[in-house]
Short mmCIF file of C-alpha atoms in Angstrom, two decimals:
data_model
loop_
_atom_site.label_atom_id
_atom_site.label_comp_id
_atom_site.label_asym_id
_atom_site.label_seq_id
_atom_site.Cartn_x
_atom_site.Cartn_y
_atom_site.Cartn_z
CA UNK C 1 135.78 106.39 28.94
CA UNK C 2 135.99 103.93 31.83
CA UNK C 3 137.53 107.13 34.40
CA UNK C 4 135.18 109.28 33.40
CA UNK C 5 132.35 106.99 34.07
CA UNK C 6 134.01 106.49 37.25
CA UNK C 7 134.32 109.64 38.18
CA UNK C 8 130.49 110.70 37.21
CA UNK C 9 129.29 107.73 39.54
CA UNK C 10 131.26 108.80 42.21
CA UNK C 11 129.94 112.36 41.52
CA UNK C 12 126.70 111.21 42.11
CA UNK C 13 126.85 109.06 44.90
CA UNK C 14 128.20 112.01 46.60
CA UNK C 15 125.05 114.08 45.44
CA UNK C 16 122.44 111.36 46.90
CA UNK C 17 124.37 111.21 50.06
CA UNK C 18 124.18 114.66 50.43
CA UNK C 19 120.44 114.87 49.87
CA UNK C 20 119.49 111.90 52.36
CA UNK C 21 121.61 113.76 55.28
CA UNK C 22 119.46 116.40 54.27
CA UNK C 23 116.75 114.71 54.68
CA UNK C 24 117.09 112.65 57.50
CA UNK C 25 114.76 113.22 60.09
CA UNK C 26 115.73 114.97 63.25
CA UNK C 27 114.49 114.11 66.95
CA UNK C 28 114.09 115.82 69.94
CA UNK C 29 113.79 114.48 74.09
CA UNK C 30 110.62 115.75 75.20
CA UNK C 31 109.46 115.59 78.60
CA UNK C 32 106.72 113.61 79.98
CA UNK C 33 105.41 114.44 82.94
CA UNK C 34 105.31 111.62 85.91
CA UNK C 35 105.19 110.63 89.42
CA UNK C 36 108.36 109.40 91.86
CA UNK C 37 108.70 108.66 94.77
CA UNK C 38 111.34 109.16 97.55
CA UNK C 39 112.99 107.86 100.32
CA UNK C 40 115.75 109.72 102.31
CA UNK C 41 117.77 109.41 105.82
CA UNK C 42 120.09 111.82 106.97
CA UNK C 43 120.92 114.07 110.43
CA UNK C 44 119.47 117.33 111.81
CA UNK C 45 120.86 120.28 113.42
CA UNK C 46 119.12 122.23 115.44
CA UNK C 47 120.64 126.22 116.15
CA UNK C 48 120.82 127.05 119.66
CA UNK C 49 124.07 128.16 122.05
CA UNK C 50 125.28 124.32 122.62
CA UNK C 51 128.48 123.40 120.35
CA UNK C 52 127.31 121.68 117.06
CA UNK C 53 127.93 117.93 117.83
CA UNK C 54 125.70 117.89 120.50
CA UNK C 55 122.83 119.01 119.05
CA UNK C 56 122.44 116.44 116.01
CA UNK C 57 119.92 114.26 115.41
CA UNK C 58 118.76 111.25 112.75
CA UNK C 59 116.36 112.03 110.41
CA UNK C 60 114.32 110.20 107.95
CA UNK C 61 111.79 111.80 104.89
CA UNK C 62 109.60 109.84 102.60
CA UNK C 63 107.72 111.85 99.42
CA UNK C 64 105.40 111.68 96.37
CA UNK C 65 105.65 113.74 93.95
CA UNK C 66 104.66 114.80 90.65
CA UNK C 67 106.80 116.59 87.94
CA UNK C 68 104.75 118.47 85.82
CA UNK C 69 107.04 120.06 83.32
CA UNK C 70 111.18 120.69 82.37
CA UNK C 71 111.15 122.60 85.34
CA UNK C 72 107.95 123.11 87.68
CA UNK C 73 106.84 120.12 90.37
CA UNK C 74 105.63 119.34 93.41
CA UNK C 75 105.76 116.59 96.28
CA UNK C 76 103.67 115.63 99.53
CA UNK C 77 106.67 114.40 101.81
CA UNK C 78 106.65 112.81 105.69
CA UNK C 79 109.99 114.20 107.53
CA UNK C 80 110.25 112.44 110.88
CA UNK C 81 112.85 111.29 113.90
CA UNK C 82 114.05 113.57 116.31
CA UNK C 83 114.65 117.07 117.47
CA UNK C 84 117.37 118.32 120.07
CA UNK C 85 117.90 121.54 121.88
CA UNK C 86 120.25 122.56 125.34
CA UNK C 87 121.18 124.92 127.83
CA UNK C 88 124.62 124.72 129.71
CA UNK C 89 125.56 121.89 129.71
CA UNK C 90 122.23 119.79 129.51
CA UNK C 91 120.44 118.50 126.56
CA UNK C 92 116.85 117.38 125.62
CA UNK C 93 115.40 116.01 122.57
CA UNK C 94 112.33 114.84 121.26
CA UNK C 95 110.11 113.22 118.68
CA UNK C 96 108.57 114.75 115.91
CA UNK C 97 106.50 113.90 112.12
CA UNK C 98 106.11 117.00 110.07
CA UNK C 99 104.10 116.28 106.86
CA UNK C 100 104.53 119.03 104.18
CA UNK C 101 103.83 120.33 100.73
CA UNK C 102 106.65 121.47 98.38
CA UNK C 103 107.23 122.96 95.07
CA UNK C 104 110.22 121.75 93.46
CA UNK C 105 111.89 123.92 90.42
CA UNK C 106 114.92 122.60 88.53
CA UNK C 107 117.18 124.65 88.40
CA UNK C 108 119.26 122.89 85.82
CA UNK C 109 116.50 122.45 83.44
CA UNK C 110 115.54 126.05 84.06
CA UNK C 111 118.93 127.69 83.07
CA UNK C 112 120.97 125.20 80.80
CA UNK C 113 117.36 123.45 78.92
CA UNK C 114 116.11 120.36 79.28
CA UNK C 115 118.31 117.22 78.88
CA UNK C 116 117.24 113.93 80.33
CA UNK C 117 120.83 112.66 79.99
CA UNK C 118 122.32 115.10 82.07
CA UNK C 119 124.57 113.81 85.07
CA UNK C 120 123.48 115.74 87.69
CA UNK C 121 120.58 118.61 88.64
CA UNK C 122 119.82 121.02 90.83
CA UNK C 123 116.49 121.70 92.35
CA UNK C 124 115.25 124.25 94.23
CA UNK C 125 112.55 123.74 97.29
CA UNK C 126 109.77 125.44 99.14
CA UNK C 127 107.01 124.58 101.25
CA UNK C 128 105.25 124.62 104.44
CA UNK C 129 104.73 122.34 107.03
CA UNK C 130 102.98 121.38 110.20
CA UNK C 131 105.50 119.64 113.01
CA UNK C 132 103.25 117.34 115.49
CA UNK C 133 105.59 116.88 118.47
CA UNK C 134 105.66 114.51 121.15
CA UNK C 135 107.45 113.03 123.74
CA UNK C 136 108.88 116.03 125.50
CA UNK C 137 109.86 114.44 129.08
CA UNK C 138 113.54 115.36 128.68
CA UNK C 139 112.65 119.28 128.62
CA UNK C 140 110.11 118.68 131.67
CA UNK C 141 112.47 116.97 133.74
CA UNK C 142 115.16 119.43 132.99
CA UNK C 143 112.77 121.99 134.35
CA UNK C 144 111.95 120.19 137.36
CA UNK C 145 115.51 119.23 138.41
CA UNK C 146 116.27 123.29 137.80
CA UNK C 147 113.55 124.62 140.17
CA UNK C 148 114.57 122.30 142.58
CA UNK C 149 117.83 123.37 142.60
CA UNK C 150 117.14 127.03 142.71
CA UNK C 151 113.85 126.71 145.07
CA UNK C 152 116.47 126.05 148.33
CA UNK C 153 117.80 129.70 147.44
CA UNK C 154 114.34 131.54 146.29
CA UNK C 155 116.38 133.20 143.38
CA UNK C 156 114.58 131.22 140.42
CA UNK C 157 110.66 131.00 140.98
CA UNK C 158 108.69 129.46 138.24
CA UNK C 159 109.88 127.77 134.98
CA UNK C 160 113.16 127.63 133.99
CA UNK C 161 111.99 126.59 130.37
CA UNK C 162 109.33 129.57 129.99
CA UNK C 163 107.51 127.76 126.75
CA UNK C 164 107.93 124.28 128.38
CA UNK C 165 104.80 122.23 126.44
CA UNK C 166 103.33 118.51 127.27
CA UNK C 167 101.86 116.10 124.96
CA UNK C 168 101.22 116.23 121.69
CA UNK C 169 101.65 120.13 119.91
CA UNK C 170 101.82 121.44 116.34
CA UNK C 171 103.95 123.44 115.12
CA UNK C 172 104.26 125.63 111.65
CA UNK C 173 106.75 125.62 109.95
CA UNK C 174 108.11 127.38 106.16
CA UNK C 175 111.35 125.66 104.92
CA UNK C 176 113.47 126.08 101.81
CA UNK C 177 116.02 123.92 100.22
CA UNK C 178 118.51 122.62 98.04
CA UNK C 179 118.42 119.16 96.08
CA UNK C 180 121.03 117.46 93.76
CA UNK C 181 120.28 114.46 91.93
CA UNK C 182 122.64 111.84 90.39
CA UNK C 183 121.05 110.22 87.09
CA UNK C 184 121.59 106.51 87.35
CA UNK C 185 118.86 105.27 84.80
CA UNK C 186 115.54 107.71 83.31
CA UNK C 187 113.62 106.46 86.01
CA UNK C 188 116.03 106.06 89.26
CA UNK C 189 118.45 108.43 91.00
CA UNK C 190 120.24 109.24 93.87
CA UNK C 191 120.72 112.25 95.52
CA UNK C 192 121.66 114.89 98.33
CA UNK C 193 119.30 117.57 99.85
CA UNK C 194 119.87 120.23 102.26
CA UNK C 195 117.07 122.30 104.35
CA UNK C 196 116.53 125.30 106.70
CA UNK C 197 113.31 125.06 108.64
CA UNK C 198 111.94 127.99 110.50
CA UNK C 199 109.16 127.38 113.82
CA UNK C 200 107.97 129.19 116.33
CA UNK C 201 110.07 130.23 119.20
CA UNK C 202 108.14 127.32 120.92
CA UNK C 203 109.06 124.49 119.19
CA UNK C 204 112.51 123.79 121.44
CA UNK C 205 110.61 125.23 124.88
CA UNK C 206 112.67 127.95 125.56
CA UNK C 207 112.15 131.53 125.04
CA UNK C 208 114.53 133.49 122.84
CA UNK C 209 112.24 136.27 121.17
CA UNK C 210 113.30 134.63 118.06
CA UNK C 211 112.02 131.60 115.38
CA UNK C 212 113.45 128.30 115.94
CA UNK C 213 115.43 126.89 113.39
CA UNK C 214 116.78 123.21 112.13
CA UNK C 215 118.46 122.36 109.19
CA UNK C 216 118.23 119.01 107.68
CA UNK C 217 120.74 117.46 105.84
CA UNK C 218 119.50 113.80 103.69
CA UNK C 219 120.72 111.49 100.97
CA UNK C 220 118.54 108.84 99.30
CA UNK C 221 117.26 107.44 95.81
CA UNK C 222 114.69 108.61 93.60
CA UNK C 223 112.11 106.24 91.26
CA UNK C 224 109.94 107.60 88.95
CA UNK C 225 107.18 105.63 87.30
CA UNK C 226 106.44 105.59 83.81
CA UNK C 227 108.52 107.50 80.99
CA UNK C 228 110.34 110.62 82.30
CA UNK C 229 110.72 111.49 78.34
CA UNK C 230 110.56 110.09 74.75
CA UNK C 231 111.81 111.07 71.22
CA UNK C 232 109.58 113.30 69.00
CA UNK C 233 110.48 113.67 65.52
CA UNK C 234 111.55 117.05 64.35
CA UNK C 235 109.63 118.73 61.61
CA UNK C 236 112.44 120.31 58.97
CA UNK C 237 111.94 123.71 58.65
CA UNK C 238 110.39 124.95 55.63
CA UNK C 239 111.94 127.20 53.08
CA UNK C 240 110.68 130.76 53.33
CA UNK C 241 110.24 130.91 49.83
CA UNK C 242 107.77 128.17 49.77
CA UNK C 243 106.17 130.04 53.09
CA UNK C 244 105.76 134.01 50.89
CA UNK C 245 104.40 131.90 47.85
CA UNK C 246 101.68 130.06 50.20
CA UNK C 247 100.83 133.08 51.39
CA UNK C 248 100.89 134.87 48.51
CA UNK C 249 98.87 132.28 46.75
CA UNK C 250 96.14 132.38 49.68
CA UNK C 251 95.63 136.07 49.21
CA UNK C 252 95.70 135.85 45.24
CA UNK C 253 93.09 132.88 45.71
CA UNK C 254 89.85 134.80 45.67
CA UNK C 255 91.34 137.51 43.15
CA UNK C 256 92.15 134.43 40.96
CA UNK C 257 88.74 132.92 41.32
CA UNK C 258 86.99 136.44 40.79
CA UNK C 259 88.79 136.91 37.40
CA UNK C 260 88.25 133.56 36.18
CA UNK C 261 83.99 133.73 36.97
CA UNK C 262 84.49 137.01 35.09
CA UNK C 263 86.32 135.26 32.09
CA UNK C 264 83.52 132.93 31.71
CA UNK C 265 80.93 135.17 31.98
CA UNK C 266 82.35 137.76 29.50
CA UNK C 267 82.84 134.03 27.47
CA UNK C 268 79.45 132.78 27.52
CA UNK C 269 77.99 136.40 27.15
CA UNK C 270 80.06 136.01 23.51
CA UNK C 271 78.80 133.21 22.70
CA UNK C 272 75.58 133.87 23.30
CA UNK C 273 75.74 137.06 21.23
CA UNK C 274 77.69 134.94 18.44
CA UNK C 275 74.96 132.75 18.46
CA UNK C 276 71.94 135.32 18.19
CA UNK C 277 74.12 136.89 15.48
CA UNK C 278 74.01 133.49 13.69
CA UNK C 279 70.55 133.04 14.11
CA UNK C 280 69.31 136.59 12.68
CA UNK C 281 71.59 135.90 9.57
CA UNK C 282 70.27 132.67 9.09
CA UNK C 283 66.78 133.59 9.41
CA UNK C 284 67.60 136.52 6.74
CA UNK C 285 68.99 134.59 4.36
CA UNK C 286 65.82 131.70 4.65
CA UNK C 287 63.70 134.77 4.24
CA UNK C 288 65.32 135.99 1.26
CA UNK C 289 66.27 132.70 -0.80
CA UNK C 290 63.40 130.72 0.65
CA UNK C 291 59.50 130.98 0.55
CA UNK C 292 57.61 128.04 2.02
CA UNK C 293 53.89 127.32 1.81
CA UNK C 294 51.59 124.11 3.06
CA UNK C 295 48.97 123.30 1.06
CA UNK C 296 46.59 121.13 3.63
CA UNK C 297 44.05 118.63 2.41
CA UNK C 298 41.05 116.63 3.77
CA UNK C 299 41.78 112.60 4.21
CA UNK C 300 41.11 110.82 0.71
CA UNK C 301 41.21 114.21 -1.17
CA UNK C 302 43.40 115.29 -4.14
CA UNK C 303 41.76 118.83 -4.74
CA UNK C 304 43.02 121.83 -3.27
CA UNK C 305 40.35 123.27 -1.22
CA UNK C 306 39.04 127.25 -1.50
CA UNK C 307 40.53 127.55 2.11
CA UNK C 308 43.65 126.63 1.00
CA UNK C 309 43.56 128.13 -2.60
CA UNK C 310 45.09 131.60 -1.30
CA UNK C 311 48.24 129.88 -0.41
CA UNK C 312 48.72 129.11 -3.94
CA UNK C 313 48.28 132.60 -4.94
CA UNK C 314 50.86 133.70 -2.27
CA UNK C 315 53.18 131.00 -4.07
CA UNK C 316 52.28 132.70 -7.70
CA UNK C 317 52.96 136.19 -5.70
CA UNK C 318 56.41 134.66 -5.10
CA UNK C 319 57.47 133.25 -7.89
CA UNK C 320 56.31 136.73 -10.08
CA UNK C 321 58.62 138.41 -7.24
CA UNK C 322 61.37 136.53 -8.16
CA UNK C 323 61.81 135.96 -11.87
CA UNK C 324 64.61 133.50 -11.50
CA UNK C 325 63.32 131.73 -8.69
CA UNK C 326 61.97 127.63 -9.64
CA UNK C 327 59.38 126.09 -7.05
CA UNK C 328 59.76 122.44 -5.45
CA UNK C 329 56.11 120.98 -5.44
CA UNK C 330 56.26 118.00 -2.96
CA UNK C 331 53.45 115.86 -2.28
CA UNK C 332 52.58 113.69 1.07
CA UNK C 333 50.25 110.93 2.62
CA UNK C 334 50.15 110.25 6.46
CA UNK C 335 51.15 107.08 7.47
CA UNK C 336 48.26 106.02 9.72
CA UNK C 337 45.43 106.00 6.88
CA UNK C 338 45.76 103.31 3.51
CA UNK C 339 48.69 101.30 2.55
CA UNK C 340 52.01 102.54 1.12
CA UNK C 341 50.63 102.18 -2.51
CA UNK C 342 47.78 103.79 -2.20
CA UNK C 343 49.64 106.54 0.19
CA UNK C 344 52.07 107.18 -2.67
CA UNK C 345 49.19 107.34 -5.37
CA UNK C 346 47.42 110.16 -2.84
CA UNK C 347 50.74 112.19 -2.59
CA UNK C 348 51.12 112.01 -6.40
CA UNK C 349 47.61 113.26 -7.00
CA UNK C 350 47.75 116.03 -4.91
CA UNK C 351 51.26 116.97 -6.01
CA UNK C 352 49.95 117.30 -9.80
CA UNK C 353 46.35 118.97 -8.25
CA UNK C 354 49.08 122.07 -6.88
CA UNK C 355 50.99 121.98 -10.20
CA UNK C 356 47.77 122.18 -12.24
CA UNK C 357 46.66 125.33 -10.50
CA UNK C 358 49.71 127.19 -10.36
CA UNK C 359 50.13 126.53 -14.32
CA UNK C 360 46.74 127.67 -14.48
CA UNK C 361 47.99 131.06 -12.11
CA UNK C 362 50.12 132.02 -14.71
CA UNK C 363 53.40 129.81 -13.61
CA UNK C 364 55.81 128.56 -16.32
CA UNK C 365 55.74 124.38 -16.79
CA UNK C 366 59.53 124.72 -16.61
CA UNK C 367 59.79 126.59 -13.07
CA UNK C 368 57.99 123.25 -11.47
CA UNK C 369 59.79 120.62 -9.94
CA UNK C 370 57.15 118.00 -9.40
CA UNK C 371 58.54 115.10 -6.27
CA UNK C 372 56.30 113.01 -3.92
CA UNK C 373 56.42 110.89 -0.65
CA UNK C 374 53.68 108.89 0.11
CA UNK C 375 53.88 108.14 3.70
CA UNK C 376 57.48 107.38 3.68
CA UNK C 377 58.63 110.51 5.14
CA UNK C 378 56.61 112.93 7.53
CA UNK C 379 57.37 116.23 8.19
CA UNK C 380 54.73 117.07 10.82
CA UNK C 381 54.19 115.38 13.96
CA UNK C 382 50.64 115.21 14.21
CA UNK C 383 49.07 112.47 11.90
CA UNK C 384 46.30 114.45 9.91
CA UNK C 385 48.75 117.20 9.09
CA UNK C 386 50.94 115.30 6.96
CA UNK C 387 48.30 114.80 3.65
CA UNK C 388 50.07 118.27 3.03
CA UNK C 389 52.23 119.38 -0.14
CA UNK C 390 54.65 121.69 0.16
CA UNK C 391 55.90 124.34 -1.68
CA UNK C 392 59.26 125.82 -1.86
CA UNK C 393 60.33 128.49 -3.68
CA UNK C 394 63.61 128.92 -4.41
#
């Protein structure tokens, strides 16, 4: 007895395990949208027909962004140092701050989902730009020192450096780019970024019938402010069962509600017809078993008045009708005239005054049942009605 208790407790401890995995809740990440900020430093390249060493430059880039979904964002960012460019064997460079506006799209999110604990992502980048240059003596002395040299021979008139610029200039520019990002916490990273930037055919002061192009290449960290994501709770699927009956039951709803005004109409149309039924049988059967007359008299009388004398007749009429039918004589007093004495005595009186004249009509002694009130019961509602007797023939 003992085992198999055992064994049924076990049983069901299985059963209620079961049923609370099933119903433990489920949750989710879901993305919150933020801002971050980021700070980068890194080296440029510039293309042009000087080996690649000798054309690099530092560069530096400082954004704010905004992520605005799993996958679409976008970023104001500063990208700053220096530019470089050559010919031969001479090389100039220059200063530069190129603000910009960039959509970002994450890759990662956009092909594998979203997963805020993934190790690394890749972005995508676009934008444009506006470079505002400066600080372009190198390319002007350059020039100079080359006319020089060729004005002794006459061979080289004019610039050497055909889009040679002074001052301050702006140019265009589109970029794209790559980013990949290193999750260190939700709200800080590091990361890589790579970018090819396309100018005019100004922007390095010589003339190739072609855009100029740099390509930046940065590493930094990333901070974002706020949550990045939290947990939302997962709603368990309902059973498509319940799902066709709710539906079912929606549509049915004014059907069922239709039927059941009917049923109670058809109901109280039954019962109404029940009850007029009852009614006409009941007033046939008081017409044929029962024949009522009030005698009415004047206050202080006990003799039935010639008004009231063809009542008694009707009564007689009645009675000869109906051989086997007896007749209840009843007297009364009202209540609001004389004492209860003398309101008995009065009901009496006229009693016997109706019993007198229907003996006198012809009516047997032994058909008469003779009863009377006084004031103690009233069977009218008005006052003066009540010094009434009442026959009833039965």
């Amino acid at each position: 007895m003992k085992v198999k208790k055992f064994i049924l407790s076990c049983l069901a401890a299985v059963a209620v395990f079961g049923l609370s995995a099933q119903e433990a809740e489920k949750t989710e990440n879901v993305f919150v949208p933020h801002w971050y900020v980021q700070g980068q430093f890194g080296a440029q390249y510039t293309l042009g027909e000087v080996s690649f060493g000798k054309l690099m430059a530092p560069n530096a880039q400082l954004s704010f962004g905004r992520q605005f979904g799993e996958v679409l964002g976008a970023r104001f960012g500063i990208n700053a140092w220096q530019s470089k460019a050559g010919q031969a064997d001479y090389r100039w460079a220059w200063n530069y701050v190129a603000p910009s506006l960039d959509a970002t799209f994450n890759l990662s999110n956009a092909v594998c989902g979203y997963n805020p604990d993934r190790l690394f992502s890749l972005s995508a980048i676009a934008g444009l730009g506006v470079n505002v240059t400066l600080g372009n003596t190198q390319a002007n002395n350059f020039n100079n020192d080359l006319k020089s040299f060729h004005s002794t021979t006459g061979n080289f008139p004019g610039d050497a450096l055909e889009y040679l610029w002074n001052g301050t200039k702006a140019f265009m520019n589109a970029h794209v780019g790559l980013a990949g990002d290193f999750r260190i916490t939700d709200n800080l990273s590091a990361g890589i970024e790579v970018q090819a930037v396309a100018l005019s055919d100004k922007y390095n002061s010589k003339k190739a019938g072609n855009a100029d192009w740099y390509f930046n290449a940065l590493a930094g960290v990333e901070y974002c402010f706020g949550k990045t994501h939290e947990h939302r709770v997962v709603e368990t699927p309902r059973p498509v069962e319940d799902i066709i009956n709710e539906y079912v039951e929606k549509k049915m709803q004014p059907m069922q509600e239709e039927m059941e005004a009917l049923k109670k109409e058809v109901e109280e149309t039954k019962a109404a017809q029940e009850q007029v039924v009852a009614e006409a049988a009941a007033a046939a059967a008081k017409e044929a078993a029962v024949f009522q007359r009030e005698v009415f008299f004047t206050i202080g009388s006990h003799e039935v008045s010639p008004a009231e004398m063809s009542k008694i007749d009707e009564v007689v009429a009645a009675l000869q009708q109906n051989p086997e039918a007896q007749v209840k004589v009843i007297g009364y007093s009202d209540a609001l005239t004389g004492g209860i004495i003398a309101n008995r005595r009065h009901s009496k009186l006229r009693a016997n005054a109706v019993a007198e004249d229907l003996i006198e009509k012809g009516v047997d002694e032994t058909r008469i049942s003779l009863s009377y009130k006084g004031s103690s019961e009233q069977p009218f509602a008005e006052n003066d009605k009540n010094r009434v007797v009442i026959c009833i023939v039965k």
